[in-house]
XYZ file of C-alpha atoms in Angstrom:
533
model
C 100.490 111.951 92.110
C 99.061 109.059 90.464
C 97.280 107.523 87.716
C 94.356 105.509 88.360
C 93.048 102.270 86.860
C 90.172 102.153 85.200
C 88.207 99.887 86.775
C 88.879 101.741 90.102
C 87.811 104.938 88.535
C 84.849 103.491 87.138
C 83.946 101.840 90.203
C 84.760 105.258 91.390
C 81.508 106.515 89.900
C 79.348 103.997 91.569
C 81.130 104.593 94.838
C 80.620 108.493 94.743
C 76.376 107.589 93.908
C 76.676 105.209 96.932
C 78.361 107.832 99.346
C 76.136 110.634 98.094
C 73.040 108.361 98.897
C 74.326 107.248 102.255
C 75.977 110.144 103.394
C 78.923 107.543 104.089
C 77.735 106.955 107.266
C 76.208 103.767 109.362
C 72.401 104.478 107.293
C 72.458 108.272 108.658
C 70.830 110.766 106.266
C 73.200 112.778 104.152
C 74.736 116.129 105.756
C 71.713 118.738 105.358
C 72.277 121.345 102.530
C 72.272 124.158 105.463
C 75.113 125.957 105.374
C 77.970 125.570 107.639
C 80.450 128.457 108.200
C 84.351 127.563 108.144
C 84.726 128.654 111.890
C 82.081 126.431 112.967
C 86.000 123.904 113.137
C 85.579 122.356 116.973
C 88.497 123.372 118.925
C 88.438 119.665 119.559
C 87.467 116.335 117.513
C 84.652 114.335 119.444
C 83.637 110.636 118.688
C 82.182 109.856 115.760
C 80.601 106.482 114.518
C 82.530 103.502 113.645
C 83.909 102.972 110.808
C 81.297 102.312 107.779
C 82.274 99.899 105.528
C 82.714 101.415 101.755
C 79.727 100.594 99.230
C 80.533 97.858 96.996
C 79.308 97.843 93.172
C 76.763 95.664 92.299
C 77.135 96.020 88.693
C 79.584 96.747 86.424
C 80.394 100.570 85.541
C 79.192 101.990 82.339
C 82.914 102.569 80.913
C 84.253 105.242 82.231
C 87.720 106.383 81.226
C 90.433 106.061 84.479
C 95.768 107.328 87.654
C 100.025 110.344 89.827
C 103.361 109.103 88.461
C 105.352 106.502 87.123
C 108.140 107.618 84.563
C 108.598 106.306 81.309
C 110.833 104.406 79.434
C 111.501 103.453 75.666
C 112.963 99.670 75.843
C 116.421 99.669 75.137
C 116.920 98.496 71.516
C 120.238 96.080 72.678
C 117.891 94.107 75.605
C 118.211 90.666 74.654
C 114.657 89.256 73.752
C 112.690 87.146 76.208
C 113.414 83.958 76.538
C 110.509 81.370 75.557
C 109.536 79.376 78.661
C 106.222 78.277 77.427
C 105.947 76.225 74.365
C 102.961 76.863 72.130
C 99.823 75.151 73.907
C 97.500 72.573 72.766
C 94.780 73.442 74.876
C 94.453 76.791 76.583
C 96.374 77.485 79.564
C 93.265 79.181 81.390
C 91.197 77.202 84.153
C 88.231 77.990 86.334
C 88.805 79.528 89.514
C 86.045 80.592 90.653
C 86.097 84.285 89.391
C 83.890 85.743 86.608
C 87.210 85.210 84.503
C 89.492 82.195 83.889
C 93.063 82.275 85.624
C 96.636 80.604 84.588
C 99.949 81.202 86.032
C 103.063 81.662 83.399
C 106.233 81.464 84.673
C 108.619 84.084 83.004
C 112.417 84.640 83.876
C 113.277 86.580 86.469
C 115.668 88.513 85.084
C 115.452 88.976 81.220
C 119.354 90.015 80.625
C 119.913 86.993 82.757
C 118.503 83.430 81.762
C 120.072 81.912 84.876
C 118.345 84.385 87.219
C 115.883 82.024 87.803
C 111.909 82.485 87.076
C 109.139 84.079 88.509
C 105.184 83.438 88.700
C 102.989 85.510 87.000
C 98.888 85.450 87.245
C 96.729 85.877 84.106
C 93.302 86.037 83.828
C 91.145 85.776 80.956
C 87.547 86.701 79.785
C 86.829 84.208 76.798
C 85.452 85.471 73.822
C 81.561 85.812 73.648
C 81.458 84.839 70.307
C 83.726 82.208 70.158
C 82.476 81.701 66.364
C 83.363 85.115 65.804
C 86.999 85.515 68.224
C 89.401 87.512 66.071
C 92.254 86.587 68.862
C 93.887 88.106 71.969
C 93.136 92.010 73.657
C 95.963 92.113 76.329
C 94.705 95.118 78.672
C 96.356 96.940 81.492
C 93.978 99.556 83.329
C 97.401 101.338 84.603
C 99.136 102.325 87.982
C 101.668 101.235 88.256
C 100.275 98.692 90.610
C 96.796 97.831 89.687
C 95.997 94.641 89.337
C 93.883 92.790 86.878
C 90.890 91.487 89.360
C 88.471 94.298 89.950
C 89.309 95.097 86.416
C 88.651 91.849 84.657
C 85.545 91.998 87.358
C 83.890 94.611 85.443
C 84.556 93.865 81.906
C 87.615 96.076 81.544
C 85.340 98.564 80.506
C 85.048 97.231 76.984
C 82.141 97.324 74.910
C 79.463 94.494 74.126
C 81.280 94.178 70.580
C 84.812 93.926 71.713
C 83.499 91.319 74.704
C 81.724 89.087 71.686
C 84.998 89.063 69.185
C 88.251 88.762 71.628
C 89.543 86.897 74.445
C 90.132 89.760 76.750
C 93.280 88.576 79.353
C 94.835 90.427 81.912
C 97.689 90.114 84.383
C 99.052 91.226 87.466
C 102.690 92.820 86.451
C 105.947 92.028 88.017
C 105.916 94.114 91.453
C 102.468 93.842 91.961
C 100.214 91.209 93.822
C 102.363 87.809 94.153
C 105.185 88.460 92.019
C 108.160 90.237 93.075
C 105.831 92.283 95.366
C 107.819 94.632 97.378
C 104.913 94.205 100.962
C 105.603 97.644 102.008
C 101.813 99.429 101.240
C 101.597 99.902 105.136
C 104.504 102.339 104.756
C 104.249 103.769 101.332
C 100.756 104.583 102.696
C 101.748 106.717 106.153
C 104.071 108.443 104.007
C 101.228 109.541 101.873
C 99.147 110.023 104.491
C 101.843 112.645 106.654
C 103.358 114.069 103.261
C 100.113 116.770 103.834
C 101.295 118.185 107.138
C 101.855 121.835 107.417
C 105.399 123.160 106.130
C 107.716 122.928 109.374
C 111.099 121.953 110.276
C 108.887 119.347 112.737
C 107.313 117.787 110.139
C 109.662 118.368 107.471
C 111.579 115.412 109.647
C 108.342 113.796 110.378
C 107.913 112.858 106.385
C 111.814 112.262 105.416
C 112.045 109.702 108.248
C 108.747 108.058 106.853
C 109.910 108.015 103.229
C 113.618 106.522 104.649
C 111.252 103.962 106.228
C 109.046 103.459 103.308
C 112.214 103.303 101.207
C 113.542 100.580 103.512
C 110.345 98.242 104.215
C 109.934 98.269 100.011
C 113.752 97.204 99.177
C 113.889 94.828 102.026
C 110.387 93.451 100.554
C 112.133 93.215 97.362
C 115.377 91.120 98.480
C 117.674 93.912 96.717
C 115.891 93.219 92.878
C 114.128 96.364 92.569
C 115.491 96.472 89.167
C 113.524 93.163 88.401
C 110.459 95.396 88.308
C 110.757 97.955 85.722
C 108.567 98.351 83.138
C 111.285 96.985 80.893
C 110.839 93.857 82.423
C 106.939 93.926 82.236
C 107.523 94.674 78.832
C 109.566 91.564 77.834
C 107.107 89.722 79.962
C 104.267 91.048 77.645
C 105.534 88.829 74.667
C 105.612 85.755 76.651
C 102.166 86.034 76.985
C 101.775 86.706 73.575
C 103.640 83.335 73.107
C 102.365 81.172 75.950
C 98.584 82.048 74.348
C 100.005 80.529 70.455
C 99.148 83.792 69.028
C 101.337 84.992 65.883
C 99.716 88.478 67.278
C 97.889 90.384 69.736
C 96.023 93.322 70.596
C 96.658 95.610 73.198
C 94.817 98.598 75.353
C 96.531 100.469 77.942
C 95.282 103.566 80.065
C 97.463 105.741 81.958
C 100.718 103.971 83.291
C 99.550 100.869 80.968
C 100.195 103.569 77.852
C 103.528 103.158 78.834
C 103.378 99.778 78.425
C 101.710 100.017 75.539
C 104.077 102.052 73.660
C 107.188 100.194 74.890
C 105.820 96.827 73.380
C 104.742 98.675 70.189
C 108.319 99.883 69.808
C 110.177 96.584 70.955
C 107.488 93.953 69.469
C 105.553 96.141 66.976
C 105.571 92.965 64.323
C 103.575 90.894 66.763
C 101.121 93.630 67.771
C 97.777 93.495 65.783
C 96.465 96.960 67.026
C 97.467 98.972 69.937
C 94.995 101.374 71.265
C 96.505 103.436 74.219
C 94.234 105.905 76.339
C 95.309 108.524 79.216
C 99.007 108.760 77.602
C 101.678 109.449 78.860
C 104.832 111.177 77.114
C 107.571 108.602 77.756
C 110.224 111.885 77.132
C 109.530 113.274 80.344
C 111.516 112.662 83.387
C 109.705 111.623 86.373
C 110.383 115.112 87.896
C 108.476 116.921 84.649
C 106.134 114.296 84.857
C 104.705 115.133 88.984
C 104.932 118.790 87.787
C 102.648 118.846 84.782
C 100.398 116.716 86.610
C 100.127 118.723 89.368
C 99.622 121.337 86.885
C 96.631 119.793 85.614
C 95.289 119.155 89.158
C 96.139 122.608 90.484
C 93.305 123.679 87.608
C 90.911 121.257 88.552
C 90.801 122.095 91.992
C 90.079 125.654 91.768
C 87.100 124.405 89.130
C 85.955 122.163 92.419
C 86.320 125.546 94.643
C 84.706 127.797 92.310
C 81.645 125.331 91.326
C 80.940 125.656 94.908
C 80.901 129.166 95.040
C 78.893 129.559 92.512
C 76.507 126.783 93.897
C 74.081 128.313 96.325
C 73.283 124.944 97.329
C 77.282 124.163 98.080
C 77.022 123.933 101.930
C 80.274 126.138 102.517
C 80.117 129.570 103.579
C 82.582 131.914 101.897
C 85.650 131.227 100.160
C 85.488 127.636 99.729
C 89.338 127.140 98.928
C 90.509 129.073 102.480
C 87.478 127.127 104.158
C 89.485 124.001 102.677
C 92.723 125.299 104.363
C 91.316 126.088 107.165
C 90.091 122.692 108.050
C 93.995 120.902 107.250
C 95.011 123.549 109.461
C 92.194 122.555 112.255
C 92.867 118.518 111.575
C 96.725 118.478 112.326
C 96.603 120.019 115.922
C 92.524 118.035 116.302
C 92.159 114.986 113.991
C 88.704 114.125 113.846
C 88.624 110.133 116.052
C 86.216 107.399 115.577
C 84.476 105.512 118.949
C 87.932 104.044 119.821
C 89.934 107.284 119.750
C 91.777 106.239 116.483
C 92.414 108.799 113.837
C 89.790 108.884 111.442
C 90.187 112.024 109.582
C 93.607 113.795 109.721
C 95.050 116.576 106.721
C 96.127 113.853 104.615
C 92.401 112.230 104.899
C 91.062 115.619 103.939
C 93.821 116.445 100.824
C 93.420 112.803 99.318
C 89.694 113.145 99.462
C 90.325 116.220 97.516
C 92.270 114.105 95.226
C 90.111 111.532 94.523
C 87.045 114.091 93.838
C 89.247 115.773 91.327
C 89.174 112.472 89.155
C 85.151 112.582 88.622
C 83.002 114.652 86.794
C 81.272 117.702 87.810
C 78.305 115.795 88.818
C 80.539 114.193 91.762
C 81.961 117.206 93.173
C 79.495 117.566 95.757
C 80.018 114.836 97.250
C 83.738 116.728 98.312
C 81.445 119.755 99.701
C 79.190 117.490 101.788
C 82.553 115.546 103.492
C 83.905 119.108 104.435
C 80.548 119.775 105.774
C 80.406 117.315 107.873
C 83.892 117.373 109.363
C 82.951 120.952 109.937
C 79.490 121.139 111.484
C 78.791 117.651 112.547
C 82.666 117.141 113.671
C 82.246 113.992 111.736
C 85.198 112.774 109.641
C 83.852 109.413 108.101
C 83.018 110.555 104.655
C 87.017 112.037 104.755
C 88.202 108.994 105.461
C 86.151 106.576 102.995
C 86.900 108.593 100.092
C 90.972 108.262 101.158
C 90.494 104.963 101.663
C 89.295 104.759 98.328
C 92.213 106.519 97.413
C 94.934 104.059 99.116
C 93.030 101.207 98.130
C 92.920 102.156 94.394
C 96.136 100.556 93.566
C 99.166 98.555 95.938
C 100.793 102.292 96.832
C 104.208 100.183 98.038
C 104.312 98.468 94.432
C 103.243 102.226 92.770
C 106.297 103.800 94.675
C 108.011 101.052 94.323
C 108.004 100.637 90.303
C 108.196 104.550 90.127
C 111.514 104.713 91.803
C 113.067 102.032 89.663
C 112.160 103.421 86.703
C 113.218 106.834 87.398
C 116.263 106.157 89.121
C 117.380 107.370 92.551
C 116.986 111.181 93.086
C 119.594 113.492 95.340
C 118.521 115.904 97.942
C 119.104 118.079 95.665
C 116.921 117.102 92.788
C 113.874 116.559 95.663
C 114.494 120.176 97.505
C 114.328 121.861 93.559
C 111.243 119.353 92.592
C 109.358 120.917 95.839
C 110.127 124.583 95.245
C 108.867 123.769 91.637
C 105.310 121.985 93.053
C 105.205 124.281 95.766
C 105.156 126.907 92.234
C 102.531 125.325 90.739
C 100.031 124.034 93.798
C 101.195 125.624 96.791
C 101.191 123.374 99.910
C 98.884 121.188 97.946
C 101.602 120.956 95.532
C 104.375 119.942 98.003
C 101.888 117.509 99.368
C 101.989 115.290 96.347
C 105.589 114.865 96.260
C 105.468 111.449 98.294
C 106.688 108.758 95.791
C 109.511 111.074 94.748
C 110.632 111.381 98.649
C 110.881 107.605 98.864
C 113.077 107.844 95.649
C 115.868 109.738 97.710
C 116.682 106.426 99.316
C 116.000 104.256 96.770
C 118.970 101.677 95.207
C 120.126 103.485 91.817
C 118.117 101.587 89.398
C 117.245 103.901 86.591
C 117.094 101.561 84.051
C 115.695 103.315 81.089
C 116.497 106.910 78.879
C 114.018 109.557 78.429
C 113.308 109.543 74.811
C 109.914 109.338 72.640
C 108.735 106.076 71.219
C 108.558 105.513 67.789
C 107.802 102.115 67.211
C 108.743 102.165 63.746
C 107.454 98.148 63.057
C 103.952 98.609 64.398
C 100.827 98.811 62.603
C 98.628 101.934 63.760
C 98.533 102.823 67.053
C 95.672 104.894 68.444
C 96.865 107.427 70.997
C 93.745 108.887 72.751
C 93.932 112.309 74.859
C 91.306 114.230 76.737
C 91.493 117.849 76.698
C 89.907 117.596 80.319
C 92.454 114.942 81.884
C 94.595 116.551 84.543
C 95.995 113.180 85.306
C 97.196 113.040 82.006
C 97.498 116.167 80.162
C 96.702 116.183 77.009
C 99.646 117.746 75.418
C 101.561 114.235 76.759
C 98.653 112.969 73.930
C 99.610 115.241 71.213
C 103.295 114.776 71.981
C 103.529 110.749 71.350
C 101.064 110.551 68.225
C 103.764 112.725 67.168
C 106.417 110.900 68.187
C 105.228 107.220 67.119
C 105.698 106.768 63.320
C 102.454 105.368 63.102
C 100.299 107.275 65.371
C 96.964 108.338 64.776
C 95.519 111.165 67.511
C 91.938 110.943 68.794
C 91.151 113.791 70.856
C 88.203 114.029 73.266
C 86.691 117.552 74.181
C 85.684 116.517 77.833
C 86.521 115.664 81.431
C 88.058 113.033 83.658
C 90.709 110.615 82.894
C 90.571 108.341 80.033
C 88.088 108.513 77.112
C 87.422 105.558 76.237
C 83.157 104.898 77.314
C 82.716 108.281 78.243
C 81.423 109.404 74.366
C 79.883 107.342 72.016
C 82.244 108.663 68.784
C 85.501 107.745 71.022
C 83.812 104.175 71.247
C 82.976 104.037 67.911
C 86.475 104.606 67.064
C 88.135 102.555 69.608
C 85.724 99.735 68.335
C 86.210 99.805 64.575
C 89.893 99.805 65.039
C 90.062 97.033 67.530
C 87.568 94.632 65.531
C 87.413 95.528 61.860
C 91.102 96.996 62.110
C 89.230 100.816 60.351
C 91.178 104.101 61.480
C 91.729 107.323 59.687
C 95.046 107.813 58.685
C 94.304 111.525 59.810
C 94.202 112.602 63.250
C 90.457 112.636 65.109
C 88.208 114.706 67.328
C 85.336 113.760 69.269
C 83.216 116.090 71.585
């Protein structure tokens, strides 16, 4: 599973208004409410339109907080500190490029336990303070993955508020394994392997998806020129305080969500003197093993879903007839042997269109959910797969999926056949096929090079200042024990808990903003933990 970035789930919001509004179709009205009975499945797909294109946003999303499953990993305290390639600048580094945002390149070596290694490119971008009269300094931000970048994110603001716009210089970058550096090019097979990890639960197919994660496994290392360990998070983390010095700050700021918590927490503990405030939202509890990690989120998921099943059940407007959950396995069942085509005869909507569309429902609020109901009616009774396969595009396109595997494996290390066979009886436990569906990235980790590179061990970060560790009670992406677990952990962590729903927290309630913005500007937190909601 995976752990979205927040501008993509943001973006997410607008997307799901779009689709609802279009019915995700070339300008055709929206499915009918009419009910549509499970066994009105066509024995066989028929055309359906071409592909539409997916709405773009035209504006930025209000806020709304964002990823399943990239391990964790306290930086050892022996790794040699980064070496300083940039010297303290008398001008900034930044330059128009024609985005909304300024970009810079900082070269960084390639290998921080080897000077000689070489160097590597990385690209920053930055949103200068509004206020320049006002700037307190620096906000690094990192909306998660691993592997999403800082464009669409930087795009919309990174979901900050008006205030923390006006007072910082907001800059983002694109990590080590994602976009142009040390990108492993293998999304085209990290994707089919997502994509065929939701067939049905036969010898056939068990061979189906091992060969495609050997393959995926293969296209990323070969991308990578045998230095997967090069991307780690360890790395990323050293490469954080090169920033830090390139920009001539003494300090920064720093706010992570989901897999950027990580990073959050890592830098904390490593470089907590040179961290102003570190605000991390979405968290996720660097003690687990990437094993534990899938499960609990799955977990979380498994809970959500039946919510999505149930709401429809009780919705007399819900266009399914009968049990909505054996409706939904009905239709996998009816897309492996008939995948629903588009004019050409390509595949438009197969069982791994219909599960990630699942997915990527279960990250919204309530008030999306429909949207789900109304793609499952139209594969049904209009043999129609488009709105399937827009929302998994959505899904693929959220982050690089190679560089998401990719990172995940090296920081978890290579698993046995073993370890995978005993992670699937335990998903299968907790999700059913569902469950064994979202075991993809682990797959490819059976034939990844044995680069664990990190123990799995809470943070404490003895030498930072406060760090705000944010959990929603209603995030299945990141459960909010993981939360409760590092403010506990971190000697200087401070808990804000939000009672509500979806990933993040940050611009979904106006006391979490409050919070996250008196912290951030005027350096004001409670020494005593926080609840919002």
């Amino acid at each position: 599973m995976r752990r979205y970035p927040k501008a993509i789930v943001g973006a997410g919001v607008l997307m799901v208004a779009a689709l609802i509004a279009a019915g995700c179709s070339d300008g055709a009205d929206a499915p009918s409410a009419s009910n549509v009975e499970p066994t009105e499945i066509p024995a066989t797909a028929t055309e359906v339109p071409t592909e539409a294109s997916m709405p773009t946003p035209t504006e930025a999303p209000a806020p709304t907080p964002v990823a399943p499953a990239p391990t964790d990993e306290p930086v050892p305290t022996e790794a040699p500190p980064p070496t300083a390639v940039q010297p303290e600048p008398e001008a900034s580094i930044f330059q128009d490029c024609g985005q909304v945002y300024l970009c810079a390149e900082l070269e960084v070596p390639a290998d921080h336990n080897d000077p000689d290694a070489g160097t590597i490119s990385l690209e920053l971008g930055m949103l200068p303070a509004g206020d320049p009269d006002g700037r307190i300094g620096v906000l690094l931000v990192n909306p998660g993955g691993p592997g999403g970048d800082m464009n669409s994110f930087l795009a919309y603001g990174a979901g900050l508020s008006d205030q923390v716009l006006a007072r910082f210089d907001v800059v983002g970058w694109n990590p080590r394994g994602v976009t142009a550096s040390l990108n492993p090019n293998c999304h085209q097979e990290a994707e089919k392997l997502q994509l065929v990890g939701a067939l049905s639960d036969t010898l056939e197919n068990e061979a189906v998806i091992a060969e495609a994660a050997q393959q995926a496994a293969e296209a990323c290392l070969a991308g990578l020129d045998g230095r997967a360990e090069l991307i780690s998070t360890v790395q990323t983390v050293h490469d954080m305080d090169l920033i830090r010095q390139a920009l001539g700050e003494d300090q920064i700021n720093f706010l992570g969500y989901s897999y950027g918590t990580v990073l959050g927490q890592f830098y904390a503990d490593k470089y907590g003197a040179h961290a102003r405030a570190v605000v991390i939202d979405g968290v996720l509890d660097t003690s687990l093993a990437h094993e534990d990690v899938l499960v609990e989120q799955i977990r979380g998921f498994a809970r959500v879903i039946d919510a999505i099943f149930e709401a429809c059940l009780a919705d007399a407007a819900c266009p399914i007839v009968g049990n909505p959950k054996s409706a939904y396995l009905q239709l996998m069942d009816s897309l492996e042997t008939n995948p629903l085509l588009d004019a050409e005869g390509n595949v438009l909507a197969g069982p791994g269109e219909a599960q990630l569309a699942l997915v990527i429902v279960s990250y919204s609020s309530e008030e999306q959910w429909p949207l789900l109901f109304r793609a499952f009616a139209q594969a049904w009774g209009e043999n129609d797969g488009q709105m399937l396969h827009d929302l998994a595009q959505f899904y693929l396109g959220a982050v690089d999926l190679g560089s998401f595997f990719s990172i995940s494996c090296t920081d978890g290390g290579r698993m046995s056949e073993s370890d995978l066979d005993r992670l699937v009886e335990r998903m299968i436990e907790e999700a059913g096929d569902f469950g064994r569906a979202a075991v993809a990235e682990a797959r490819m980790c059976v034939y990844w090079d044995d680069t664990e590179t990190r123990p799995h061990e809470p943070v404490r970060a003895p030498d930072a200042a406060s760090v705000l560790v944010i959990g929603n009670r209603g995030d299945n992406a990141t459960p909010y024990e993981w939360a409760v677990a590092v403010a506990e952990a971190l000697e200087t962590g401070v808990l804000l808990t939000y009672n509500g729903q979806g990933h993040t927290s940050y611009g979904r309630h106006p006391c979490v903003d409050e919070v996250v913005d008196n912290y951030l500007i005027d350096l004001v937190l409670s020494s005593e933990d926080i609840e919002c909601g």
